[in-house]
GROMACS .gro file of C-alpha atoms in nm:
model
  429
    1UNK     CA    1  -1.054   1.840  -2.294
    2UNK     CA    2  -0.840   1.514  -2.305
    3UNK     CA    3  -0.756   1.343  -1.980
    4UNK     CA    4  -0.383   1.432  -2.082
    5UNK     CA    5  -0.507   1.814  -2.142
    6UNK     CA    6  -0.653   1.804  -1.810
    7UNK     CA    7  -0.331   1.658  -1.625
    8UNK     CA    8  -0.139   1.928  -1.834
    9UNK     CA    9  -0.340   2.196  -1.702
   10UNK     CA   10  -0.294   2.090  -1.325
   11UNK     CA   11   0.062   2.012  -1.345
   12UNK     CA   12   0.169   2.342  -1.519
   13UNK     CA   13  -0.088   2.540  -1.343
   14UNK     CA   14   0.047   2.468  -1.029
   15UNK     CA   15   0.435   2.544  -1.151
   16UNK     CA   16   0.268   2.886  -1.230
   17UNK     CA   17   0.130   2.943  -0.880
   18UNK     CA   18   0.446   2.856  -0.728
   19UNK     CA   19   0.675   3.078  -0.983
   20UNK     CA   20   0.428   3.350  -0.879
   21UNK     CA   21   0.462   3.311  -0.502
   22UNK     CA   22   0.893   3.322  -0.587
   23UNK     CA   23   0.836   3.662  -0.707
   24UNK     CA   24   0.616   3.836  -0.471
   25UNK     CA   25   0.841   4.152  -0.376
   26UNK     CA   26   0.970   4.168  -0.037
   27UNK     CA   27   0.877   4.459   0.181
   28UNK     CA   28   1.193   4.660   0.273
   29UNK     CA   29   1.271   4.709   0.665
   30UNK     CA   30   1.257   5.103   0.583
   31UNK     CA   31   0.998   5.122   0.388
   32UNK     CA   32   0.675   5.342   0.490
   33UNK     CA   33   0.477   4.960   0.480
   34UNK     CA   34   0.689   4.812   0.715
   35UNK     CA   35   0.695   5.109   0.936
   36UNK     CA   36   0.273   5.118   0.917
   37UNK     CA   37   0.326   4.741   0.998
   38UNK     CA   38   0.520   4.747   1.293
   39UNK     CA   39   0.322   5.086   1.418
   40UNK     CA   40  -0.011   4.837   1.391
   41UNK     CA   41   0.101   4.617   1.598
   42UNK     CA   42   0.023   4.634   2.014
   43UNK     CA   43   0.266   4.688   2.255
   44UNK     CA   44   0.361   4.444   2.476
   45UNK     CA   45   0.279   4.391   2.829
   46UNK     CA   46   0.550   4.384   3.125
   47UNK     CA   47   0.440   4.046   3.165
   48UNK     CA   48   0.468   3.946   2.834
   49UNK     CA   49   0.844   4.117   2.831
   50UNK     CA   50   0.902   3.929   3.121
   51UNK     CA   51   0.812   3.579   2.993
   52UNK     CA   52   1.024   3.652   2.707
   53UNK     CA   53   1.348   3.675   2.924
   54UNK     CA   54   1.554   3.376   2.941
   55UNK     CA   55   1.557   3.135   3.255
   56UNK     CA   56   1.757   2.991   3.490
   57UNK     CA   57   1.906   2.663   3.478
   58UNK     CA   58   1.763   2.484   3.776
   59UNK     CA   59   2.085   2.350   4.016
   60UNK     CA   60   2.228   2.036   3.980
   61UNK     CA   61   2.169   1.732   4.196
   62UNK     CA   62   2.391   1.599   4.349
   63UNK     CA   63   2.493   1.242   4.336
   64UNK     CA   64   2.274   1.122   4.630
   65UNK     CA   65   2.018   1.188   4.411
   66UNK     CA   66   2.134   1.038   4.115
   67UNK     CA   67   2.208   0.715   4.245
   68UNK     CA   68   1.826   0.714   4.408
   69UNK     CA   69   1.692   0.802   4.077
   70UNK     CA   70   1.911   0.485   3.900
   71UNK     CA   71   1.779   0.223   4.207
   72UNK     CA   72   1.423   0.335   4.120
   73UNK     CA   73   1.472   0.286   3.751
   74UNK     CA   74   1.577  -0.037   3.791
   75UNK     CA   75   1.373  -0.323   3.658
   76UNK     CA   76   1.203  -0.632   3.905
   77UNK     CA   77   1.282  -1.024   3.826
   78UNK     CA   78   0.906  -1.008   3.781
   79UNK     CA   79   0.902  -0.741   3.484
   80UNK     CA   80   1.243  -0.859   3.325
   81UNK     CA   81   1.022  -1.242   3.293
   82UNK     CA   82   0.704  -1.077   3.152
   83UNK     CA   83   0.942  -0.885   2.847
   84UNK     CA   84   1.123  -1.195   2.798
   85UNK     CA   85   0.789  -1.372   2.757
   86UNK     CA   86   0.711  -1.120   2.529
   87UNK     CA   87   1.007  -1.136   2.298
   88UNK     CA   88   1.006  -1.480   2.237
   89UNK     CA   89   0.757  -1.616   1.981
   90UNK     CA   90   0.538  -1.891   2.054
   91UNK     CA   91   0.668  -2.233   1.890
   92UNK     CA   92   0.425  -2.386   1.643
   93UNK     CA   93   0.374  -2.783   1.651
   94UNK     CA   94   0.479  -2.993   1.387
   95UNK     CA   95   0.170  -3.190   1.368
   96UNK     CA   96  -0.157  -3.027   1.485
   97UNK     CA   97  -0.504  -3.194   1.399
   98UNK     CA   98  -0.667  -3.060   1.090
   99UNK     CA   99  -0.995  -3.002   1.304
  100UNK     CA  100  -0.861  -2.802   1.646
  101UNK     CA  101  -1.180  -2.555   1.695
  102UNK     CA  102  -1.078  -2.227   1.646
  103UNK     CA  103  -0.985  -1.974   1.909
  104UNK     CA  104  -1.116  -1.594   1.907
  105UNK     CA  105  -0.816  -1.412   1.997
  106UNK     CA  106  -0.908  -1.035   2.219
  107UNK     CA  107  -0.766  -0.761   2.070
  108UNK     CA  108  -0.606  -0.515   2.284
  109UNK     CA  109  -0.514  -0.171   2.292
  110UNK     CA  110  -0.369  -0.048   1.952
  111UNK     CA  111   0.011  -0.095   1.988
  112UNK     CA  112   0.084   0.197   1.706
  113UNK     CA  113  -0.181   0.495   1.727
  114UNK     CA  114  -0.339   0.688   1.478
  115UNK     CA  115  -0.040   0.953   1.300
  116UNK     CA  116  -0.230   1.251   1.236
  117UNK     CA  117  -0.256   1.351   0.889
  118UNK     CA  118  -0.011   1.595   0.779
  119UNK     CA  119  -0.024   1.483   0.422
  120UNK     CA  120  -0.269   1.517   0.182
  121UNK     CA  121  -0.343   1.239  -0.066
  122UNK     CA  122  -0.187   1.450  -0.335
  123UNK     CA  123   0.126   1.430  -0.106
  124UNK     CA  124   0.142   1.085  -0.081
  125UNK     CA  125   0.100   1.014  -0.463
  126UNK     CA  126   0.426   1.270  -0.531
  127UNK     CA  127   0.630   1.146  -0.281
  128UNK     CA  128   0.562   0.772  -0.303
  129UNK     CA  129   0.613   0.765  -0.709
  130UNK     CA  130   0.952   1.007  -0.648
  131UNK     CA  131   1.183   0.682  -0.746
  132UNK     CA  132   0.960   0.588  -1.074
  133UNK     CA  133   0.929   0.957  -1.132
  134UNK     CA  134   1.313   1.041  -1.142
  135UNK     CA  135   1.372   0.657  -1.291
  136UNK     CA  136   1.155   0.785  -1.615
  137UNK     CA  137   1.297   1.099  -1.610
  138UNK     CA  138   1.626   0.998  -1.656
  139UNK     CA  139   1.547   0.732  -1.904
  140UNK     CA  140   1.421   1.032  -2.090
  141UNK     CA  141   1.693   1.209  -2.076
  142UNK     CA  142   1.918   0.935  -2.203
  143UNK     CA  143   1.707   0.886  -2.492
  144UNK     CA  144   1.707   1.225  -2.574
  145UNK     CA  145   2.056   1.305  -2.573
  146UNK     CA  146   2.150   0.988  -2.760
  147UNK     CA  147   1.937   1.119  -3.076
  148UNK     CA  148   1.945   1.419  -3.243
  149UNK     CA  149   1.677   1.353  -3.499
  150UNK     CA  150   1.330   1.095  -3.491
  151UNK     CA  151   1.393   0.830  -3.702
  152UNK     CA  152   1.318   0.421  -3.696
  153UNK     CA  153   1.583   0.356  -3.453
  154UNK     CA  154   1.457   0.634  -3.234
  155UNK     CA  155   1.146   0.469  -3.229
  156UNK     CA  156   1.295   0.158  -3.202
  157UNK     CA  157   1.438   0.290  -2.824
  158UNK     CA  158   1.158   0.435  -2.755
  159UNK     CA  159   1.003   0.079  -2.750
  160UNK     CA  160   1.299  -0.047  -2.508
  161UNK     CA  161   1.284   0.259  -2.250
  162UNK     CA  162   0.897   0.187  -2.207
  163UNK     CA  163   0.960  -0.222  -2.191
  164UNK     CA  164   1.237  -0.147  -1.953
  165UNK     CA  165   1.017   0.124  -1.720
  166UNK     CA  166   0.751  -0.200  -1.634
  167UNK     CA  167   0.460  -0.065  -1.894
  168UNK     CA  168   0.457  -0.373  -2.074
  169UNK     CA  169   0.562  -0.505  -2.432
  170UNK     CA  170   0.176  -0.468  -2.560
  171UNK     CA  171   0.138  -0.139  -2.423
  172UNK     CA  172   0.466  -0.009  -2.600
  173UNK     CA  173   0.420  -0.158  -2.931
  174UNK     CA  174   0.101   0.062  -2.887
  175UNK     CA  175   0.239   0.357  -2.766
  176UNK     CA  176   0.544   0.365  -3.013
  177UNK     CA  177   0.282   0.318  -3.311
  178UNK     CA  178   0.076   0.626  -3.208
  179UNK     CA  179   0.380   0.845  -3.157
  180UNK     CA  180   0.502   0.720  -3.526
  181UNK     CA  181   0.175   0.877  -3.669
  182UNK     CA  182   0.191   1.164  -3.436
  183UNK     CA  183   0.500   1.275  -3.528
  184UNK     CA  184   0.414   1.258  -3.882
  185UNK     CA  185   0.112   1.441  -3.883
  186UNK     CA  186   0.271   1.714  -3.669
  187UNK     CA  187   0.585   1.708  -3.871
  188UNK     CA  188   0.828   1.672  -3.581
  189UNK     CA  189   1.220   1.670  -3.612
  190UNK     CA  190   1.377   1.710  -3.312
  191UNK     CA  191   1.371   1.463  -3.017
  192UNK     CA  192   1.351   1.750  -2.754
  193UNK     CA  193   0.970   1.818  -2.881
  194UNK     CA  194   0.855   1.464  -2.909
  195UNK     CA  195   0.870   1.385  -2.470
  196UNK     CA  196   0.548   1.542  -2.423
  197UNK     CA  197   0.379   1.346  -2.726
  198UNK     CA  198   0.543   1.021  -2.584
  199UNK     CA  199   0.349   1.108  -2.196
  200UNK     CA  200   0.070   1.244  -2.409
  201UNK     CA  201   0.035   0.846  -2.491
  202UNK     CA  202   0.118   0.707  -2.171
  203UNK     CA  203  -0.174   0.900  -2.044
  204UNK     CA  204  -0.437   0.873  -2.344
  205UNK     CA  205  -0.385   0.487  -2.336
  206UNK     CA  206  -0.367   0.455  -1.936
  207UNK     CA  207  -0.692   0.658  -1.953
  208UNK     CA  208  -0.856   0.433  -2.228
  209UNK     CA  209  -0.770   0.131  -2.007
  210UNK     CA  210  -0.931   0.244  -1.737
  211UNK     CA  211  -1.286   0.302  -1.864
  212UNK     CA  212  -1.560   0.190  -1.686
  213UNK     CA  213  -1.332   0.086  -1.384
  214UNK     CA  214  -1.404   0.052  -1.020
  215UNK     CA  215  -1.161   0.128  -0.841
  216UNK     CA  216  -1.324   0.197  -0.478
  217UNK     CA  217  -1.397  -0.158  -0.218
  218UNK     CA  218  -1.782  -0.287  -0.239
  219UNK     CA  219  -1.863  -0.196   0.059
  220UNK     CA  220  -2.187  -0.342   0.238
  221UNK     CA  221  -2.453  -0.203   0.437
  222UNK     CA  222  -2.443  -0.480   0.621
  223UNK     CA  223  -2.165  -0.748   0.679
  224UNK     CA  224  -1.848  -0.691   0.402
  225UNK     CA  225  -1.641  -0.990   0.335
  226UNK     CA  226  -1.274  -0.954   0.194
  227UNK     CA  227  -1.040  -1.247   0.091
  228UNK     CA  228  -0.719  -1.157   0.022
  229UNK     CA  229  -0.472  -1.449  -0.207
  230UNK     CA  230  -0.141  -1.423  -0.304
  231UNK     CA  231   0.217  -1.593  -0.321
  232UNK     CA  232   0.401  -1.543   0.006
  233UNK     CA  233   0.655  -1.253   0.074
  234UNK     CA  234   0.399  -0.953  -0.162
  235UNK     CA  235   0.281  -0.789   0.196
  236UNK     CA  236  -0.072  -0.966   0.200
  237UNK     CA  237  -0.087  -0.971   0.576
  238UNK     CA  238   0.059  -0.621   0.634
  239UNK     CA  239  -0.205  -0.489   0.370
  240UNK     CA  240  -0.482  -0.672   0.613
  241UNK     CA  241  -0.365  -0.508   0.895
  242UNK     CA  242  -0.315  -0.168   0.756
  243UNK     CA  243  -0.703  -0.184   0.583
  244UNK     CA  244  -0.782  -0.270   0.963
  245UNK     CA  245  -0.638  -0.030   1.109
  246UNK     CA  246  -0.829   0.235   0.862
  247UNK     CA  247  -1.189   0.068   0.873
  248UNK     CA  248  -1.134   0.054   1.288
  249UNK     CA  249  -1.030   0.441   1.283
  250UNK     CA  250  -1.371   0.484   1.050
  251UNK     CA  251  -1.533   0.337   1.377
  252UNK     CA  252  -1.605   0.040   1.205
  253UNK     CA  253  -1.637  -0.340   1.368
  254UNK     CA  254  -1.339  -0.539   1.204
  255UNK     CA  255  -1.215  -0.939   1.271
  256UNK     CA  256  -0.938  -1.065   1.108
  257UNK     CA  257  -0.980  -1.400   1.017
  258UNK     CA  258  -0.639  -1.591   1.005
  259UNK     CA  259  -0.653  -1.875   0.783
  260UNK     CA  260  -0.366  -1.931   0.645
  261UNK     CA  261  -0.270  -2.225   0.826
  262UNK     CA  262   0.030  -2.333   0.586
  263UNK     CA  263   0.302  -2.139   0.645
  264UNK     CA  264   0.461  -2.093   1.012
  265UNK     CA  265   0.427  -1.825   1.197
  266UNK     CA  266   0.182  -1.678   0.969
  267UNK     CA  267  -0.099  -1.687   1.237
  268UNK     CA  268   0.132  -1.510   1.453
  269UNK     CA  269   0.192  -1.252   1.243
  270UNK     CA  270  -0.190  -1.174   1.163
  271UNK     CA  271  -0.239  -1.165   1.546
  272UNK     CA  272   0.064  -0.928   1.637
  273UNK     CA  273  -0.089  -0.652   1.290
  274UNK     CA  274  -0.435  -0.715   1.506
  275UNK     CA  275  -0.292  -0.580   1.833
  276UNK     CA  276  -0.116  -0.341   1.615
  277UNK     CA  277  -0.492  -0.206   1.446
  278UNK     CA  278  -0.642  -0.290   1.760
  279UNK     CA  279  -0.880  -0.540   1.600
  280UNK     CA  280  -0.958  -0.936   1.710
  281UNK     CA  281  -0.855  -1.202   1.535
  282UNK     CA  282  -1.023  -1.563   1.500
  283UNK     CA  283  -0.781  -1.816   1.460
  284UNK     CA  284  -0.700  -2.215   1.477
  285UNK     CA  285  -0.388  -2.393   1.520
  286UNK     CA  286  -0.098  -2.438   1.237
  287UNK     CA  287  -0.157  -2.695   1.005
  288UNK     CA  288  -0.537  -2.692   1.053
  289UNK     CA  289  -0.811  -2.663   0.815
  290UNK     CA  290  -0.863  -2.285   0.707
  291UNK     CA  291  -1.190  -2.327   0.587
  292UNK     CA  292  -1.283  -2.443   0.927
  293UNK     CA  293  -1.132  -2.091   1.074
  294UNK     CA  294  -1.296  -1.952   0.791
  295UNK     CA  295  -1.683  -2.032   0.879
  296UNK     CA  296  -1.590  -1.982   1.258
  297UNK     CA  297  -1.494  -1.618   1.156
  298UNK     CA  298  -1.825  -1.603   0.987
  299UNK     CA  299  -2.034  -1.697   1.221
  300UNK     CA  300  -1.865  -1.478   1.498
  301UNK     CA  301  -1.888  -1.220   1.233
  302UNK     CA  302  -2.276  -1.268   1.191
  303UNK     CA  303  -2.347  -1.286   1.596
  304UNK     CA  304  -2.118  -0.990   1.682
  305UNK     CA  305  -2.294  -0.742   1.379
  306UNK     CA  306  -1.944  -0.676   1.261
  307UNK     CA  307  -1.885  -0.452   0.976
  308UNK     CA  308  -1.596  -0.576   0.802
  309UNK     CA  309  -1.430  -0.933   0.767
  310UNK     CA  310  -1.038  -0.977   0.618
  311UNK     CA  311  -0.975  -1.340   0.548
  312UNK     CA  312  -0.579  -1.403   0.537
  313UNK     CA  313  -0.520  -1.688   0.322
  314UNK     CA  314  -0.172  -1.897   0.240
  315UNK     CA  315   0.039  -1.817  -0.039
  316UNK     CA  316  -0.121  -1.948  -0.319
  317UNK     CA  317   0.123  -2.114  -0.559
  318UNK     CA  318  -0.012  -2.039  -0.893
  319UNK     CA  319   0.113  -2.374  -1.003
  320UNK     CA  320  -0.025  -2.595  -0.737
  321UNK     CA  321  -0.386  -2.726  -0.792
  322UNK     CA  322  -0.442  -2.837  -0.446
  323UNK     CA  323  -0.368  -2.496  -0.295
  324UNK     CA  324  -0.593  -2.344  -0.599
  325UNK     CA  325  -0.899  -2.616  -0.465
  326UNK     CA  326  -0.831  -2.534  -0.145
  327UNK     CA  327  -0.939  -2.169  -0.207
  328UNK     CA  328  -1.237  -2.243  -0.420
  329UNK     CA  329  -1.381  -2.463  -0.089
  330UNK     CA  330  -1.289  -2.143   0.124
  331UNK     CA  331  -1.543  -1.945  -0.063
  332UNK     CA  332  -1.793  -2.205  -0.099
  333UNK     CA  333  -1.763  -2.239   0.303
  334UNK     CA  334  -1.827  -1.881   0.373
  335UNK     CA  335  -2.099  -1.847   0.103
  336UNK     CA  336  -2.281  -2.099   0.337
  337UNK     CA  337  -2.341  -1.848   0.621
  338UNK     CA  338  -2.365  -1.564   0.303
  339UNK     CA  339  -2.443  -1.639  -0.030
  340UNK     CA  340  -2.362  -1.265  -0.153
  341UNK     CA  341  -1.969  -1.327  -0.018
  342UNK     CA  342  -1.693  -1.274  -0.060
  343UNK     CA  343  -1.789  -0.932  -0.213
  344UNK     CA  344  -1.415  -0.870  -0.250
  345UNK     CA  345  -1.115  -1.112  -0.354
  346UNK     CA  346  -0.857  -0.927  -0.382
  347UNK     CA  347  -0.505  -1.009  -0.503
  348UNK     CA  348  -0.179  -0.870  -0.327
  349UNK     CA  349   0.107  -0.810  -0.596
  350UNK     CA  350   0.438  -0.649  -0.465
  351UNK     CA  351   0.536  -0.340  -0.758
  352UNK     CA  352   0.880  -0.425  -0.725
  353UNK     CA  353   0.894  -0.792  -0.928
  354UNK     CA  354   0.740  -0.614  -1.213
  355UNK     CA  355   0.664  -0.901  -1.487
  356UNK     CA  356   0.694  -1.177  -1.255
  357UNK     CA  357   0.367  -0.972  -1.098
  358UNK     CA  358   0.223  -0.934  -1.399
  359UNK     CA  359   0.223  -1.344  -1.446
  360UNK     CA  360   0.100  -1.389  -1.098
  361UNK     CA  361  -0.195  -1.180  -1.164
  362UNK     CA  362  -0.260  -1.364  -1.514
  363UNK     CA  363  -0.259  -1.682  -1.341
  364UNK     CA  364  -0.464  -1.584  -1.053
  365UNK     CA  365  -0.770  -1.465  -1.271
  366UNK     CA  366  -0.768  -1.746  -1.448
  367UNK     CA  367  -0.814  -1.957  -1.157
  368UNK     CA  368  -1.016  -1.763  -0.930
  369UNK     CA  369  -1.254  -1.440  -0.960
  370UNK     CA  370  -1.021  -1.176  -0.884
  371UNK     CA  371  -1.242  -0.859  -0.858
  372UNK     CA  372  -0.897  -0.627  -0.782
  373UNK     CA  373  -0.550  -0.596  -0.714
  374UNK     CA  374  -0.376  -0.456  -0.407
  375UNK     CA  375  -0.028  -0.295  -0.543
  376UNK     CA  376   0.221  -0.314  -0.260
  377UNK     CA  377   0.587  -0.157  -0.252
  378UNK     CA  378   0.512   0.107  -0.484
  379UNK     CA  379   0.722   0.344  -0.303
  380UNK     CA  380   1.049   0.113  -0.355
  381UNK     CA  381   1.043   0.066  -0.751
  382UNK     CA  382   1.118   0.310  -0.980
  383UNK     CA  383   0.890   0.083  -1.239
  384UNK     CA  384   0.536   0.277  -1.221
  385UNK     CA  385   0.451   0.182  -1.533
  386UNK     CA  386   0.360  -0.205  -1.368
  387UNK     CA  387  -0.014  -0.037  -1.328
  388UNK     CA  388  -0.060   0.105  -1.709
  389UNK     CA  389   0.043  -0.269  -1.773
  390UNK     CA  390  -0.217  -0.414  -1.544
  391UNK     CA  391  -0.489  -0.179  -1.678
  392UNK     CA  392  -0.350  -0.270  -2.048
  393UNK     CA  393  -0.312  -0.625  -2.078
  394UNK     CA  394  -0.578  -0.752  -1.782
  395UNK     CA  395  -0.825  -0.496  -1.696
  396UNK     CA  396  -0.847  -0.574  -1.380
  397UNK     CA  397  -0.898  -0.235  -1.127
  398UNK     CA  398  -0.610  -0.158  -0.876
  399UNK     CA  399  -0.814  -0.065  -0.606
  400UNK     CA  400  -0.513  -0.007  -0.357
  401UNK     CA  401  -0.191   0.113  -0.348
  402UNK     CA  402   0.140   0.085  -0.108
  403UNK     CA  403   0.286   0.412  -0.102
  404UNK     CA  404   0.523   0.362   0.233
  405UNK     CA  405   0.577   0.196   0.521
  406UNK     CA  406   0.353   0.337   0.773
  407UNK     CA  407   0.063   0.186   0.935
  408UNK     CA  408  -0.156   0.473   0.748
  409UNK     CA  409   0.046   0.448   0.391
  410UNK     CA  410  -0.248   0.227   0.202
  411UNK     CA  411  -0.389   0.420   0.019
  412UNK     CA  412  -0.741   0.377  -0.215
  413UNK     CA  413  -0.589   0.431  -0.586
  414UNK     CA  414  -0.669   0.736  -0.762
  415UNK     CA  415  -0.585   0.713  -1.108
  416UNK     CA  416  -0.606   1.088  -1.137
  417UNK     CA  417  -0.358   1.122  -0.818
  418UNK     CA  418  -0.143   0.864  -0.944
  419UNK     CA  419  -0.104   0.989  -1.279
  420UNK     CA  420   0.016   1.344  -1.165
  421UNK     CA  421   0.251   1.182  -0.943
  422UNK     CA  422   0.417   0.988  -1.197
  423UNK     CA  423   0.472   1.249  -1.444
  424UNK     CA  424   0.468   1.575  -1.217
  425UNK     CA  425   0.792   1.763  -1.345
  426UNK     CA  426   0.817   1.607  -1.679
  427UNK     CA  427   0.561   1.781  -1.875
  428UNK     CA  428   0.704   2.072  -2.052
  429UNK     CA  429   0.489   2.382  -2.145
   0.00000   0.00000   0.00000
């Protein structure tokens, strides 16, 4: 069984189960089951019949009472200071020497605690693809109704809707080749029985792309080191402090180390998502040498037995050579203290620029090892078809995935998960 024929299976399989749940007869009120029911069940208690009555409304206060509560809920010169202080950010200085020793930053108590899990991973997948889902759908549908029989100019839009949902111009040539032959072999004529051939396609080649892939973190017995690059504004630091927050709920030891020193307020930022995760954060001062953070967060790391170490670095411009050097002596500085490091480097690519990610990533891996890709923002774009492009064209493994906004919506990607939640609905039995 294909992986398409297995994705089938599920997808349809569970439209059965629900279809079958719809029709379930209902019991009527007068019916000798209901009565049997109702007969089964034990009488209640005067107490219970009592705690089912409604209560009072307690009385009123009166206004003496108001106005004490209002004095008492008023807030001290003292308190009003300590919010202000807390509201306004720290300024940054202009010039700051390059060596400052670093500080080590005490994390406190987690400012946003653990949601509980009502959703299942399945759950997250649907809901998070629901805008590339209903995007493809409708493209689709367009197609469809626009032609009434498969011909070269059929094909020909087939090409464009695929280009235009993100799954890149390789990928479609590819795709619209295979459904040429298909459609001969199986002597098709009408559009309407050619969409399942077309997703048939998507998922043979998606499949094919990923063989052999890793897609889970290399996770260490002992100390794991993660450095995360990317162009400013793709959600690098909010994925650090969202993979915090999950290795610190695993009961994990996790620093943050914050060295990217470029931008303002970027230190800041990596220190507020470590209060947030409840994690510490080693840091310098703005404009300092990162590399210099960089081995202090290693040793610490070393001393303190920690399990995990995210390295925030500055928005690599793909096009700037210093910035690009400056990353190479970043790993060279932390393979110093451990030769085996960084055992991840992991690229941060927001879904929602599509191409534009696509030529990040191709520059990145050809000037650094990139050993996976962190796919922000998936939820926002209604271009899924950015990861088939990323498996297609540079095999490199998405190992995870943005699929909201909240602290516990980074998910590890599950090709299997993220494949039914891109096409759930569309296949047709």
């Amino acid at each position: 069984m294909g992986f398409f024929d297995k994705i089938k299976k599920a997808l349809i399989g569970e439209t059965k189960e629900a279809e079958q749940e719809t029709d379930k007869p209902l019991v009527d009120a007068d019916s000798p089951e209901a009565q049997r029911s109702e007969e089964s069940q034990p009488a209640q208690t005067p107490a219970e019949q009592g705690a089912s009555e409604p209560v009072a409304p307690a009385e009123t206060a009166d206004s003496s009472d108001l106005e004490a509560e209002q004095e008492t809920a008023e807030v001290s010169p003292q308190q009003e200071a300590t919010t202000a202080n807390k509201e306004e950010a720290p300024s940054i200085p202009e010039e700051v020497a390059k060596d400052t020793p670093s500080e080590e930053v005490p994390a406190s108590e987690p400012i946003l605690q653990p949601a509980l899990e009502t959703e299942s991973v399945q759950d997250k997948y649907t809901k998070g693809l629901t805008k590339s889902r209903k995007t493809f759908g409708q493209r689709m549908n367009e197609l469809f109704a626009n032609f009434r029989t498969v011909d070269e100019d059929f094909f020909e839009e087939v090409e464009e809707t695929l280009i235009g949902a993100d799954v890149g111009f390789d990928a479609a040539m590819k795709i619209a080749d295979a459904l040429r032959q298909e459609v001969k072999l199986r002597n098709v004529k009408k559009t309407a029985d050619v969409q399942n051939v077309i997703i048939e396609k998507l998922v043979d080649l998606y499949g094919e792309a990923g063989v052999g892939e890793v897609n889970e973190l290399n996770m260490q017995s002992g100390l794991t080191v993660i450095l995360f690059v990317g162009v400013n504004g793709v959600g690098k630091t909010t994925s650090i402090g969202k993979l915090a927050h999950q290795f610190k709920a695993e009961g994990k030891k996790v620093l943050l180390a914050a060295a990217d020193t470029f931008r303002a307020g970027a230190i800041d930022q990596l220190v507020v998502w470590g209060e947030r995760a409840g994690v510490e954060v080693v840091r310098g001062n703005a404009g300092g040498d990162p590399a210099a953070v960089v081995f202090d967060a290693m040793e610490r790391a070393k001393r303190e037995n920690a399990d995990v170490l995210l390295v925030d670095t500055a928005g690599r411009l793909q096009n700037k050579v210093n910035l690009m050097n400056e990353l190479e002596k970043i790993k060279r500085i932390i393979q110093r203290v451990d030769p085996t490091a960084p055992h991840e480097v992991l690229l941060v690519l927001d879904a929602t620029t599509g191409q534009n990610a696509m030529n990040q990533a191709k520059q990145f891996k050809e000037t650094t090892d990139v050993s996976g890709l962190v796919l922000t923002k998936l939820d926002g774009t209604a271009k899924g078809g950015i990861v088939l492009a990323i498996r297609n064209e540079l095999r490199l493994p998405v190992k995870l995935v943005g699929l909201g906004e909240g602290i516990n919506d980074l998910e590890p990607f599950d090709p299997n998960e993220f494949v039914v939640g891109l096409f759930k609905g569309l296949i047709k039995e």
